[in-house]
PDB file of C-alpha atoms and ligand atoms in Angstrom:
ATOM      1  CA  UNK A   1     123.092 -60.451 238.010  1.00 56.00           C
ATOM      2  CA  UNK A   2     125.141 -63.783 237.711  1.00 66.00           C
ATOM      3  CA  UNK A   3     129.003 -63.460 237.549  1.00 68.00           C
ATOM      4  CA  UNK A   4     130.269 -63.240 234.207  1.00 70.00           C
ATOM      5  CA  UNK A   5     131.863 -66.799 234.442  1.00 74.00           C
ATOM      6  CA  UNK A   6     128.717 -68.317 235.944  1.00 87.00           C
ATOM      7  CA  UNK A   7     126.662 -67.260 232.757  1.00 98.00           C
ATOM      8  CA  UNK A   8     125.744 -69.449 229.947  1.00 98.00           C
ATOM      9  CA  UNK A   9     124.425 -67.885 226.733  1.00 98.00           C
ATOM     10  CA  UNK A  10     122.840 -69.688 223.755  1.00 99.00           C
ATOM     11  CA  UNK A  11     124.203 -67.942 219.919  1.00 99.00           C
ATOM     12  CA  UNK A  12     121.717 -69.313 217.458  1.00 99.00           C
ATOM     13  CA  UNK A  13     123.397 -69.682 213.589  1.00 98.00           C
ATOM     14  CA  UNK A  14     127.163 -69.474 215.454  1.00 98.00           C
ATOM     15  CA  UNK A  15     129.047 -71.718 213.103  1.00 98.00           C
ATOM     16  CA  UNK A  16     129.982 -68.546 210.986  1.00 98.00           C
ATOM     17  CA  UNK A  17     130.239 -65.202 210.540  1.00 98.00           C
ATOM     18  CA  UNK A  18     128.528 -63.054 212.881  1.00 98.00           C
ATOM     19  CA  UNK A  19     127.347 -65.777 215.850  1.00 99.00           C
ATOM     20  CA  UNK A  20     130.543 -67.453 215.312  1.00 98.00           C
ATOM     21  CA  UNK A  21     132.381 -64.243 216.049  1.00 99.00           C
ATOM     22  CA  UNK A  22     129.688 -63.722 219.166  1.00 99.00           C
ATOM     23  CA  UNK A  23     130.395 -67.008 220.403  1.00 98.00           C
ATOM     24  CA  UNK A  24     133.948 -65.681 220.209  1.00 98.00           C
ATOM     25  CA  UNK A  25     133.686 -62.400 221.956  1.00 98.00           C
ATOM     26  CA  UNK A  26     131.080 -64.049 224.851  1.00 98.00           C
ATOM     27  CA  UNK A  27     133.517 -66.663 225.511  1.00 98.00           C
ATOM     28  CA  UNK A  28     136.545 -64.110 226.280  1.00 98.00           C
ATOM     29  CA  UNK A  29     134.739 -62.594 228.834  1.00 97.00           C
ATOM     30  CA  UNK A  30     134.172 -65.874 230.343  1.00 97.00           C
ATOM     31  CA  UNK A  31     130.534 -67.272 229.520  1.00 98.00           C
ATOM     32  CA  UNK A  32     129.959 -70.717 228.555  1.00 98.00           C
ATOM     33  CA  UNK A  33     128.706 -70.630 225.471  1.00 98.00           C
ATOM     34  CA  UNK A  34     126.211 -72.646 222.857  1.00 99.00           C
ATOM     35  CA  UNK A  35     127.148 -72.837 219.338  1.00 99.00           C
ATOM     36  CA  UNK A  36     124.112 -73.585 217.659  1.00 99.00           C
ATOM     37  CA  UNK A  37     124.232 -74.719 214.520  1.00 99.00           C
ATOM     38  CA  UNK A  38     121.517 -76.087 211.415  1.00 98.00           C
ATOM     39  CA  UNK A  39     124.330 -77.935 209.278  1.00 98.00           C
ATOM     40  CA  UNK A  40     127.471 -77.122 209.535  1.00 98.00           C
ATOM     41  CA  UNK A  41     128.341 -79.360 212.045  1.00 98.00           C
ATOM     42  CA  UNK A  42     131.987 -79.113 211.420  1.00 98.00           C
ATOM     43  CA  UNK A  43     132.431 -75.837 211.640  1.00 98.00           C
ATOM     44  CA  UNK A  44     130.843 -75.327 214.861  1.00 98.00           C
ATOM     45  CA  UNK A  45     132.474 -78.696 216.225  1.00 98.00           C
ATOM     46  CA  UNK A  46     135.745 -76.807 215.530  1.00 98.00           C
ATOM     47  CA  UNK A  47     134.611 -73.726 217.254  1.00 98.00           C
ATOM     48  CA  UNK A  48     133.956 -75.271 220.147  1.00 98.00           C
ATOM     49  CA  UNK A  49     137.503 -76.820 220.636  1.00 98.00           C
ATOM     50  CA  UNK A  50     139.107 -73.545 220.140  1.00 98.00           C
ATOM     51  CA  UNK A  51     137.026 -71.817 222.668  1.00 98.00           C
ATOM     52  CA  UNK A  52     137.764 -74.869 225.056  1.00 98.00           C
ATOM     53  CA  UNK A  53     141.396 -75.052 224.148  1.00 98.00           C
ATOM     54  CA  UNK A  54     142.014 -71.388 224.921  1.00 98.00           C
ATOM     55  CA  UNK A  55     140.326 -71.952 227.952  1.00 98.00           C
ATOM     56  CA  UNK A  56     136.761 -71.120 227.793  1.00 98.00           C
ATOM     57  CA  UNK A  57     133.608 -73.114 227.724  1.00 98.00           C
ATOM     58  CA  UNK A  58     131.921 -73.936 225.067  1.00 98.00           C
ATOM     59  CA  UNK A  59     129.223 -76.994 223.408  1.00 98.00           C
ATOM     60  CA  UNK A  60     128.249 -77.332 219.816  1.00 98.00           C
ATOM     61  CA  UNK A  61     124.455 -78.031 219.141  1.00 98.00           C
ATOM     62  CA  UNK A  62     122.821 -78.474 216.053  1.00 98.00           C
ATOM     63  CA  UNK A  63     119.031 -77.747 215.961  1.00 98.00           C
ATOM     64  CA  UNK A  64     117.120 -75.725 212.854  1.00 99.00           C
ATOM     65  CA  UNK A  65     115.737 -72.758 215.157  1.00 98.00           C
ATOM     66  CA  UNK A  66     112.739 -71.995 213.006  1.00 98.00           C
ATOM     67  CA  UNK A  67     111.370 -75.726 214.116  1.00 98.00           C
ATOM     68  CA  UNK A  68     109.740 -75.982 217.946  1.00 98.00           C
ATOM     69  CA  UNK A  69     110.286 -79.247 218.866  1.00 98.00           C
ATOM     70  CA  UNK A  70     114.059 -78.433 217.696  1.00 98.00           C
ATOM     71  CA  UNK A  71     114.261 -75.278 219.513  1.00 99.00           C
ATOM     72  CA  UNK A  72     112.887 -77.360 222.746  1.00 98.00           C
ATOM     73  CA  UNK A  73     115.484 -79.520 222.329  1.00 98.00           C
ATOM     74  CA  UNK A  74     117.926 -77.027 221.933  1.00 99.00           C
ATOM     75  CA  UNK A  75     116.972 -75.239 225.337  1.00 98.00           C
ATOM     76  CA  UNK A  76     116.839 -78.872 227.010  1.00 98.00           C
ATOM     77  CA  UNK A  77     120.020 -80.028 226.856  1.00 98.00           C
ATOM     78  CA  UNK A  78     121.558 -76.448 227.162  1.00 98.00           C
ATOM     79  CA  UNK A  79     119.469 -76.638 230.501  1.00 98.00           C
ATOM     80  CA  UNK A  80     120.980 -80.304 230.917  1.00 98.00           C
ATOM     81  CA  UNK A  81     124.299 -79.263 230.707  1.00 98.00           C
ATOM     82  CA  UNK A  82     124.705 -76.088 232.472  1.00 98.00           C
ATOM     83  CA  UNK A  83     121.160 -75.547 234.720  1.00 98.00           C
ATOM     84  CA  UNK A  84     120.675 -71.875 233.601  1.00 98.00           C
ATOM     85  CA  UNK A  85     120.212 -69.568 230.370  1.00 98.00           C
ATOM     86  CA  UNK A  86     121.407 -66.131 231.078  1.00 98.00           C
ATOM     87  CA  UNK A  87     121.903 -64.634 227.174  1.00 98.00           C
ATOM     88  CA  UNK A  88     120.229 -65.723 224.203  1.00 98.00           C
ATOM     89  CA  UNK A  89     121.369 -64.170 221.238  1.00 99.00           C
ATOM     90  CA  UNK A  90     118.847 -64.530 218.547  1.00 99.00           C
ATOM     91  CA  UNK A  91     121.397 -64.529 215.108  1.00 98.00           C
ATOM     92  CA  UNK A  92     120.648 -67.254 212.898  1.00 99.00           C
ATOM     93  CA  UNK A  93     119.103 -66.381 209.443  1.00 98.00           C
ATOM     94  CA  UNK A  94     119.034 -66.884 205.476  1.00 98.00           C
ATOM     95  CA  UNK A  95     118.115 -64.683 202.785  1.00 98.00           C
ATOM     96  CA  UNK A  96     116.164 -66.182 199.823  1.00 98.00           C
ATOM     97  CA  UNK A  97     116.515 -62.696 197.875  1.00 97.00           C
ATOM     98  CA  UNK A  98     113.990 -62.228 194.452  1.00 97.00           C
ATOM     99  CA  UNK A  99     112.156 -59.165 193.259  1.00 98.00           C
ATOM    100  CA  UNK A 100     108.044 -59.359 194.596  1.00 98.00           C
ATOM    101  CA  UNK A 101     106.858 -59.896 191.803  1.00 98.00           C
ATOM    102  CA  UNK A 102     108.845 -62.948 191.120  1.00 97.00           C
ATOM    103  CA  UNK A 103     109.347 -64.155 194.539  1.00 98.00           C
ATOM    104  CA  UNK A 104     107.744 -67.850 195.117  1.00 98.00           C
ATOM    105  CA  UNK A 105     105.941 -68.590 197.969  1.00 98.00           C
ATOM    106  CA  UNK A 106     107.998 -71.184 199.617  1.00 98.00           C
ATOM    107  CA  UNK A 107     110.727 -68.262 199.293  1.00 98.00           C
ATOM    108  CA  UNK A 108     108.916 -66.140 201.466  1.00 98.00           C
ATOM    109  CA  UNK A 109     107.939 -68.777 203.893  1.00 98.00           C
ATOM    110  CA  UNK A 110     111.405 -70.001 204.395  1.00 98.00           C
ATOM    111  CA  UNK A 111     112.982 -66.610 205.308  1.00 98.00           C
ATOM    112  CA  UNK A 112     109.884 -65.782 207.535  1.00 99.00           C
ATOM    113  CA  UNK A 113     110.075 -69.199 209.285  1.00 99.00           C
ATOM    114  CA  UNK A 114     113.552 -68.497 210.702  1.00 99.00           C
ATOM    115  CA  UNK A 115     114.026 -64.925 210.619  1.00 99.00           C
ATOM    116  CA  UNK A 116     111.248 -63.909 212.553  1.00 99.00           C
ATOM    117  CA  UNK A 117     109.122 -67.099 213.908  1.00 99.00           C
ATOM    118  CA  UNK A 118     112.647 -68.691 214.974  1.00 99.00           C
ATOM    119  CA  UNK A 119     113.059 -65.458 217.202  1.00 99.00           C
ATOM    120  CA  UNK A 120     109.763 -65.608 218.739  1.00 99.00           C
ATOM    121  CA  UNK A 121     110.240 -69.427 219.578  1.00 99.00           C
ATOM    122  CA  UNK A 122     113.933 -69.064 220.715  1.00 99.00           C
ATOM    123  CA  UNK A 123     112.931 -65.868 223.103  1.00 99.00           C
ATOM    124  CA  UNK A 124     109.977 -67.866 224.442  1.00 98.00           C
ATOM    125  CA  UNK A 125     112.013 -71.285 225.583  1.00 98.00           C
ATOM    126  CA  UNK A 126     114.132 -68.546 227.008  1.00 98.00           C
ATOM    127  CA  UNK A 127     112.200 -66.101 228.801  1.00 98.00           C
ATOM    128  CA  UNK A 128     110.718 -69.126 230.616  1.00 98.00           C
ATOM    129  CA  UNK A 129     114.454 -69.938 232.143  1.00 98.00           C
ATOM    130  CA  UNK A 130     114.698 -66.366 232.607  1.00 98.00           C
ATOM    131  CA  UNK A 131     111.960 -65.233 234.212  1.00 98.00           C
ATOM    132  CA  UNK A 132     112.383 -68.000 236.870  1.00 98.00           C
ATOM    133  CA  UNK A 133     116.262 -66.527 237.440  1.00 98.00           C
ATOM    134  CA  UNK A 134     114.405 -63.103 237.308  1.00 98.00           C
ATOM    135  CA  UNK A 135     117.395 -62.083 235.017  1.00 98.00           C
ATOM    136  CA  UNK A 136     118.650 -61.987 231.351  1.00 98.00           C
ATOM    137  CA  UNK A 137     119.164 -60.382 228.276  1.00 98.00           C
ATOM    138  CA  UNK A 138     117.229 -61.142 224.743  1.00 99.00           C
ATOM    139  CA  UNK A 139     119.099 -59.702 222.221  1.00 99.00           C
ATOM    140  CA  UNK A 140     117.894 -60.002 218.160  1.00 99.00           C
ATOM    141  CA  UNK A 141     119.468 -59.782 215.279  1.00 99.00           C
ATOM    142  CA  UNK A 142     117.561 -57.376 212.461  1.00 98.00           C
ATOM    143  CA  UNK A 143     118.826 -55.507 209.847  1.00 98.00           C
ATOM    144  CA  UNK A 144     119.010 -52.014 208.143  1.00 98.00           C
ATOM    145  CA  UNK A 145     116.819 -54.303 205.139  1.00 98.00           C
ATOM    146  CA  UNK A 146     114.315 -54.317 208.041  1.00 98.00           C
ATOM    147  CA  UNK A 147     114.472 -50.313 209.135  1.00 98.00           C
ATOM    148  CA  UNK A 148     114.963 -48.777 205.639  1.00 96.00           C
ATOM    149  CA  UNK A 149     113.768 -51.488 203.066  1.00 97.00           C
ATOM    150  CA  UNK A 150     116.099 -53.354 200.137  1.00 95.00           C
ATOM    151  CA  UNK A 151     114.975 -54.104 196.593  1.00 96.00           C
ATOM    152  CA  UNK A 152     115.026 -57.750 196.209  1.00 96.00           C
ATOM    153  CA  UNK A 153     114.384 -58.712 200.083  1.00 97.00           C
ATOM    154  CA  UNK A 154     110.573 -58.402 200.516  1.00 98.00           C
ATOM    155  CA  UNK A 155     110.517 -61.207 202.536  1.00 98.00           C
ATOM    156  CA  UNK A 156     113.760 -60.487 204.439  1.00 98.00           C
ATOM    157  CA  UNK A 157     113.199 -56.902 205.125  1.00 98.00           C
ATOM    158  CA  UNK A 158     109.819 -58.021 206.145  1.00 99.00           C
ATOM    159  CA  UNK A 159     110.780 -60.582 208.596  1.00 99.00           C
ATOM    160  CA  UNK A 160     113.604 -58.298 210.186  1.00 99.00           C
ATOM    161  CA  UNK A 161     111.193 -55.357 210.411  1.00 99.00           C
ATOM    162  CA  UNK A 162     109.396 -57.747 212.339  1.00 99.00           C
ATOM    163  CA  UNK A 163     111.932 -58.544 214.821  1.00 99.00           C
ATOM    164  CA  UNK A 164     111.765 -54.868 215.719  1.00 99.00           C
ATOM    165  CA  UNK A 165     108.135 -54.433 216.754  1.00 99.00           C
ATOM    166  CA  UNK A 166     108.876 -57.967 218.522  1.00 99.00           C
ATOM    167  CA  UNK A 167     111.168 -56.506 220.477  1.00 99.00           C
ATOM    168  CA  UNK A 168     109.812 -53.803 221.541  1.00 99.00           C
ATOM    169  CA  UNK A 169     106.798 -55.637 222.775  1.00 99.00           C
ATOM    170  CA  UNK A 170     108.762 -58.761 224.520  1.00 99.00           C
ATOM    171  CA  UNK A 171     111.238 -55.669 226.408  1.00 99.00           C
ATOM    172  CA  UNK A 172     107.424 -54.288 227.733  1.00 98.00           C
ATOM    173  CA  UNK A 173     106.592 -57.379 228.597  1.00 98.00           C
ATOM    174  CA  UNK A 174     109.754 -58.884 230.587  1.00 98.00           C
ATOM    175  CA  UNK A 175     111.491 -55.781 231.751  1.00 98.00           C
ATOM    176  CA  UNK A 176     109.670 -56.137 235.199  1.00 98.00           C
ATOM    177  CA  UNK A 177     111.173 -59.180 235.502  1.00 97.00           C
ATOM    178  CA  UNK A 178     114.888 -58.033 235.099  1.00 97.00           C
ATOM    179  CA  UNK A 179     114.784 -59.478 231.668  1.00 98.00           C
ATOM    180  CA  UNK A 180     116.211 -56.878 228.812  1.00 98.00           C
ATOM    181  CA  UNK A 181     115.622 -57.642 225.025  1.00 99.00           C
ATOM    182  CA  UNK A 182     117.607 -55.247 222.509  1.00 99.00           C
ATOM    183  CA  UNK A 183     117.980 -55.596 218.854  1.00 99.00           C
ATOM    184  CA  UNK A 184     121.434 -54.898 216.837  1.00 99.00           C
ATOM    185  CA  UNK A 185     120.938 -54.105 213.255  1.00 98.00           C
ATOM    186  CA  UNK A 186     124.058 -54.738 211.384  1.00 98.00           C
ATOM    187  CA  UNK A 187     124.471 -53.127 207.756  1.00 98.00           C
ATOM    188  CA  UNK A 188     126.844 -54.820 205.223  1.00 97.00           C
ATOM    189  CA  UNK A 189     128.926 -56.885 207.049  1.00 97.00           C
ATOM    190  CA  UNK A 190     132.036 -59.729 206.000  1.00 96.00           C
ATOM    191  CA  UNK A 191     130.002 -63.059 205.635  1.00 97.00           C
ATOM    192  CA  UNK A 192     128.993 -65.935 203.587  1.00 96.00           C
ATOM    193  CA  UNK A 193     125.819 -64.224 203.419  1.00 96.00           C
ATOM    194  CA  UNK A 194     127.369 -60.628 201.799  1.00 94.00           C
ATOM    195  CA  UNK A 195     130.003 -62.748 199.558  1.00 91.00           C
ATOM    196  CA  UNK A 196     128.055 -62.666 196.181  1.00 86.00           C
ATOM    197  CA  UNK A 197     126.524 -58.685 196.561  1.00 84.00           C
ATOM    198  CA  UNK A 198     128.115 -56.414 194.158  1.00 73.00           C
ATOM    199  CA  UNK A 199     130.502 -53.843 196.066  1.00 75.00           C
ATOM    200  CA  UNK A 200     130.374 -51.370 194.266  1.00 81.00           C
ATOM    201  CA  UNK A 201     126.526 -49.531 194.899  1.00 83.00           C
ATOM    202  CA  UNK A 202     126.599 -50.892 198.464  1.00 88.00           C
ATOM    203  CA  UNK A 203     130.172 -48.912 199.317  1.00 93.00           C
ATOM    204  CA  UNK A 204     128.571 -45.697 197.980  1.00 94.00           C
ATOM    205  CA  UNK A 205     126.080 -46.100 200.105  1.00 93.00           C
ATOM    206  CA  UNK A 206     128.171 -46.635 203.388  1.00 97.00           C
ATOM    207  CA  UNK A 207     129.473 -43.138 205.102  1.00 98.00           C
ATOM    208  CA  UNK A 208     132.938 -45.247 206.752  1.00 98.00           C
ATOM    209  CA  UNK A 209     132.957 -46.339 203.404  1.00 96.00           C
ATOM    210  CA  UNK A 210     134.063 -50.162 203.844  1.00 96.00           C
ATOM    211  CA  UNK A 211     132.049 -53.370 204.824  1.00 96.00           C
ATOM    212  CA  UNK A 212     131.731 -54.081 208.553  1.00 97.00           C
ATOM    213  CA  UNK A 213     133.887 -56.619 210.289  1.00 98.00           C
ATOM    214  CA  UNK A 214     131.556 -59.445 212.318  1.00 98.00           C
ATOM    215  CA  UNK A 215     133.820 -58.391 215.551  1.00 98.00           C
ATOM    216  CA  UNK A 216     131.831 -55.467 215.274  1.00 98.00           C
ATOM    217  CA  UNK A 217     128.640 -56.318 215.784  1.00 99.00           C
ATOM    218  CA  UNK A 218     129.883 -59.301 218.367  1.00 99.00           C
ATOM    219  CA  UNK A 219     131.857 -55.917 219.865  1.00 98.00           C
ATOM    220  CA  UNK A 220     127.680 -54.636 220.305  1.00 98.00           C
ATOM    221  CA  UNK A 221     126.365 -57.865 221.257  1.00 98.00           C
ATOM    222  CA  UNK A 222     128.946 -58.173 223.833  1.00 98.00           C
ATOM    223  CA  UNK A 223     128.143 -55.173 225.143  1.00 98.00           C
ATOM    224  CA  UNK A 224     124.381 -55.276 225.819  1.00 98.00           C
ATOM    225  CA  UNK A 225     125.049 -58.685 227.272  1.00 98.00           C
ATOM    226  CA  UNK A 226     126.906 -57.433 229.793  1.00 96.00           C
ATOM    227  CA  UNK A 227     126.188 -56.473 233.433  1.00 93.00           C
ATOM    228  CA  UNK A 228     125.909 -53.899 234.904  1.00 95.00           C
ATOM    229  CA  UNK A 229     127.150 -51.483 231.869  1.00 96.00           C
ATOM    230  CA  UNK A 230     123.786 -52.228 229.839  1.00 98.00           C
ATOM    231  CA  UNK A 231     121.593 -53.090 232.249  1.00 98.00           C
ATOM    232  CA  UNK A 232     119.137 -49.854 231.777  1.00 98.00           C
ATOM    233  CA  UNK A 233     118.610 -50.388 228.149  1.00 98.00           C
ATOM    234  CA  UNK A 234     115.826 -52.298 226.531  1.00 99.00           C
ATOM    235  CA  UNK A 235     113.512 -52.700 223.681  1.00 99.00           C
ATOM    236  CA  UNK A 236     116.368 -50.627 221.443  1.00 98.00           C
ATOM    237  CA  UNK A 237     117.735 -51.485 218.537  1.00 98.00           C
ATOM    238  CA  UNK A 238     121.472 -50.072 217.886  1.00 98.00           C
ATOM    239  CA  UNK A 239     122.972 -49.938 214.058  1.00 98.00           C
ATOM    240  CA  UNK A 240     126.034 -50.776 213.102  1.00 98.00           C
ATOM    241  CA  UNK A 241     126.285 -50.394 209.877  1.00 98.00           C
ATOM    242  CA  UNK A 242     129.101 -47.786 208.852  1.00 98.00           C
ATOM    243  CA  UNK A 243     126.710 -44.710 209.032  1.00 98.00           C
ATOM    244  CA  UNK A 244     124.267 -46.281 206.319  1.00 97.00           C
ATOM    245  CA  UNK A 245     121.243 -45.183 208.064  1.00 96.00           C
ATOM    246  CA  UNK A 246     120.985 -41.874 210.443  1.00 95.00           C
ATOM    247  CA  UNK A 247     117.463 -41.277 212.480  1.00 83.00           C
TER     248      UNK A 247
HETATM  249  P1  LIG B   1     125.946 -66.367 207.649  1.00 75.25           P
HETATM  250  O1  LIG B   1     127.410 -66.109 207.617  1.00 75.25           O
HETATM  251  O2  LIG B   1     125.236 -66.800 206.413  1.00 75.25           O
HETATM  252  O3  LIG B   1     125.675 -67.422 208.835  1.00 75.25           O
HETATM  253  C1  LIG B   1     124.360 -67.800 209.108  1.00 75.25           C
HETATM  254  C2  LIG B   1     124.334 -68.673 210.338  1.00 75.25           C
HETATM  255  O4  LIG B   1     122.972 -69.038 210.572  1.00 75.25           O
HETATM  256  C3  LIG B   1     125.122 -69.960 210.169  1.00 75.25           C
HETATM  257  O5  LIG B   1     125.783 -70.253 211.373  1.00 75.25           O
HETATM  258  C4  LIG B   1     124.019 -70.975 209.886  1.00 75.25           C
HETATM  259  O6  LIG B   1     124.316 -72.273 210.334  1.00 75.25           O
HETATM  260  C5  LIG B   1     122.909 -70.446 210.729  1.00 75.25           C
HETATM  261  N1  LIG B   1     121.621 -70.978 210.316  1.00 75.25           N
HETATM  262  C6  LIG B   1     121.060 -70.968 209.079  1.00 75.25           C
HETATM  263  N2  LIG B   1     119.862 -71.586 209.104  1.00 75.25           N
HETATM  264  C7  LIG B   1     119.670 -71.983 210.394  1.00 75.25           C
HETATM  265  C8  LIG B   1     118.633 -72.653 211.074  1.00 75.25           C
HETATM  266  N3  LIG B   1     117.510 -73.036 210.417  1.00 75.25           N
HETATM  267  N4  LIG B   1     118.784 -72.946 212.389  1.00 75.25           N
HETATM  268  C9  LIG B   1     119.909 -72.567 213.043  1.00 75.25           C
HETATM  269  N5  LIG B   1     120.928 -71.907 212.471  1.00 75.25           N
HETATM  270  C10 LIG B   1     120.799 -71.619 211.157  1.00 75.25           C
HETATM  271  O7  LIG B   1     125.155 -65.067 208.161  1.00 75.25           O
HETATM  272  P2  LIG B   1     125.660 -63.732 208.876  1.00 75.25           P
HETATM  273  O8  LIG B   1     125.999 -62.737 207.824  1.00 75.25           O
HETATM  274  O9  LIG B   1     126.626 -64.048 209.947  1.00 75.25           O
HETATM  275  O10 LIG B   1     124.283 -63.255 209.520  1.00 75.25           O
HETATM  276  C11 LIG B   1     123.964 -63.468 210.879  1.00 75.25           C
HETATM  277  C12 LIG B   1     122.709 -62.659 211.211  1.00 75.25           C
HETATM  278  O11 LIG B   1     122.962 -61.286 210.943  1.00 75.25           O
HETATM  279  C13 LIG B   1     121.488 -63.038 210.387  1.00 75.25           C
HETATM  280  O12 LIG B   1     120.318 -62.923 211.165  1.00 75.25           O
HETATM  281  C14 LIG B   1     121.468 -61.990 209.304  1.00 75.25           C
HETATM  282  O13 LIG B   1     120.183 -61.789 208.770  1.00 75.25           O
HETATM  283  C15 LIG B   1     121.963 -60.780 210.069  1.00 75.25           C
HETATM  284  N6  LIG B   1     122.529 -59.729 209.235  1.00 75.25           N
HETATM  285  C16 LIG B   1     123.635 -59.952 208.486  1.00 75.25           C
HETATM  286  C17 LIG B   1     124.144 -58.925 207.712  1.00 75.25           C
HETATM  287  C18 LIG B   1     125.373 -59.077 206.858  1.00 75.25           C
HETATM  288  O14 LIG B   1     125.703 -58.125 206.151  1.00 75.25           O
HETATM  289  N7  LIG B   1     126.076 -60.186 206.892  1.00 75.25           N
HETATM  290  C19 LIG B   1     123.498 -57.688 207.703  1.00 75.25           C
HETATM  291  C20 LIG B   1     122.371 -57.504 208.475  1.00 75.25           C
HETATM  292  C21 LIG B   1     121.897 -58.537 209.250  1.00 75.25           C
HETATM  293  P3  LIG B   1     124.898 -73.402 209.302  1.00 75.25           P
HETATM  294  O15 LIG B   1     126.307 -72.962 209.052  1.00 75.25           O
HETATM  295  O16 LIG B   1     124.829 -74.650 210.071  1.00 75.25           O
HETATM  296  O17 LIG B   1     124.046 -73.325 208.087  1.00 75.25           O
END
């Protein structure tokens, strides 16, 4: 594999919380990094300067992932810049949370559209790159919604389920090509996307007993990104999530 500081890795949804702190945590070790972003441009802008400032590499690009032609962009001038895609962390997503039998259509749609059709168009720009370099590593972003089910997030538990089975099948199908795709399923974790969930029934339900920190799933990402410590693992998908949910 690539040296570390040769390696360029794309972080889908990294103006905040958990791809922000990815973008973070790839950077230290020395891989240029994208910071994709859908609209907050500023944010990401500002991520990018730090990680250049403090000396690591790093370009801001906006592009809504669950859109081809923007996800073809996206890959192009990553590919422009920097000649190679090594990583492609697959993080960005929304919730549009309702019960089923209320839940509209269009609610649905939406979550499905990035959550799980994003993923499938992000690791196919990528595998292309990657199978060429005969190397890289897919790794998704799912969900203990998606392994054990949530009241209120048919759509999201549905599309994150998803992500599962689609990594299993995209490991099979690229692992002979020394391409490895893993998923991380984070439970309740520090983020604009947590902010407005009541504590108090979700902290009963988590063993450590406290909300996760994004460094700690970037600490996961990190690690099945990296060569040659993870190289023998594919088509997993590793909690972290504070003990919420024990095969
Ligand atoms: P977050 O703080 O709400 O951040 C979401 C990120 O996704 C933002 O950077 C956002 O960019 C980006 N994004 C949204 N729509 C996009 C689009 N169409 N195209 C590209 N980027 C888009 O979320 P988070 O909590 O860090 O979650 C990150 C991932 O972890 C998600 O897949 C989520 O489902 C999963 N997850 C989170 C938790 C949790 O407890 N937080 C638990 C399990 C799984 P803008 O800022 O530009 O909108």
């Amino acid at each position: 594999m690539t040296a570390l500081a040769e390696q360029v890795a794309i972080i889908t949804g990294a103006s905040r919380g958990i791809g922000r702190a990815t973008a973070l945590a790839l950077a230290a070790t020395g891989v240029k990094v994208v910071v994709n972003y859908a609209q907050s441009g500023a944010a990401a802008e500002a991520l990018a300067a730090d990680i250049n400032q403090g000396g690591g590499t790093a370009l801001a690009l906006q592009g809504d992932v669950s859109q081809n032609e923007a996800v073809d962009a996206l890959f192009a001038k990553t590919l422009d810049q920097w000649g190679r895609i090594d990583i492609l962390v697959n993080n960005a997503g929304i919730t549009r949370d309702g019960l089923l039998l209320r839940m509209k259509l269009e609610d649905w749609q939406a979550v499905i559209d990035l959550n799980l059709t994003g993923v499938f168009l992000c690791a196919k720009a990528a595998s292309k790159v990657m199978l060429k370099q005969k190397s890289g590593r897919i790794i998704n972003i799912t969900s203990v919604a998606g392994l054990g089910g949530n009241p209120g997030q048919a759509n999201y538990s549905a599309a994150k389920a998803g992500v599962v089975g689609f990594t299993k099948t995209a490991a099979r199908e690229l692992a002979s090509r020394g391409i490895t795709v893993n998923a991380v399923a984070p439970g309740f974790i520090a983020t604009d996307m947590t902010q407005d969930l009541k504590a108090e029934p979700i902290l009963a339900s988590i063993p450590l007993g406290r909300y996760g920190q994004p460094e700690e799933v970037a600490g996961m990402i990190r690690f099945l990104a990296t060569d040659p410590a993870a190289a023998y693992i594919t088509g997993q998908t590793f909690n972290v999530d504070g003990g919420m949910i024990m095969f």
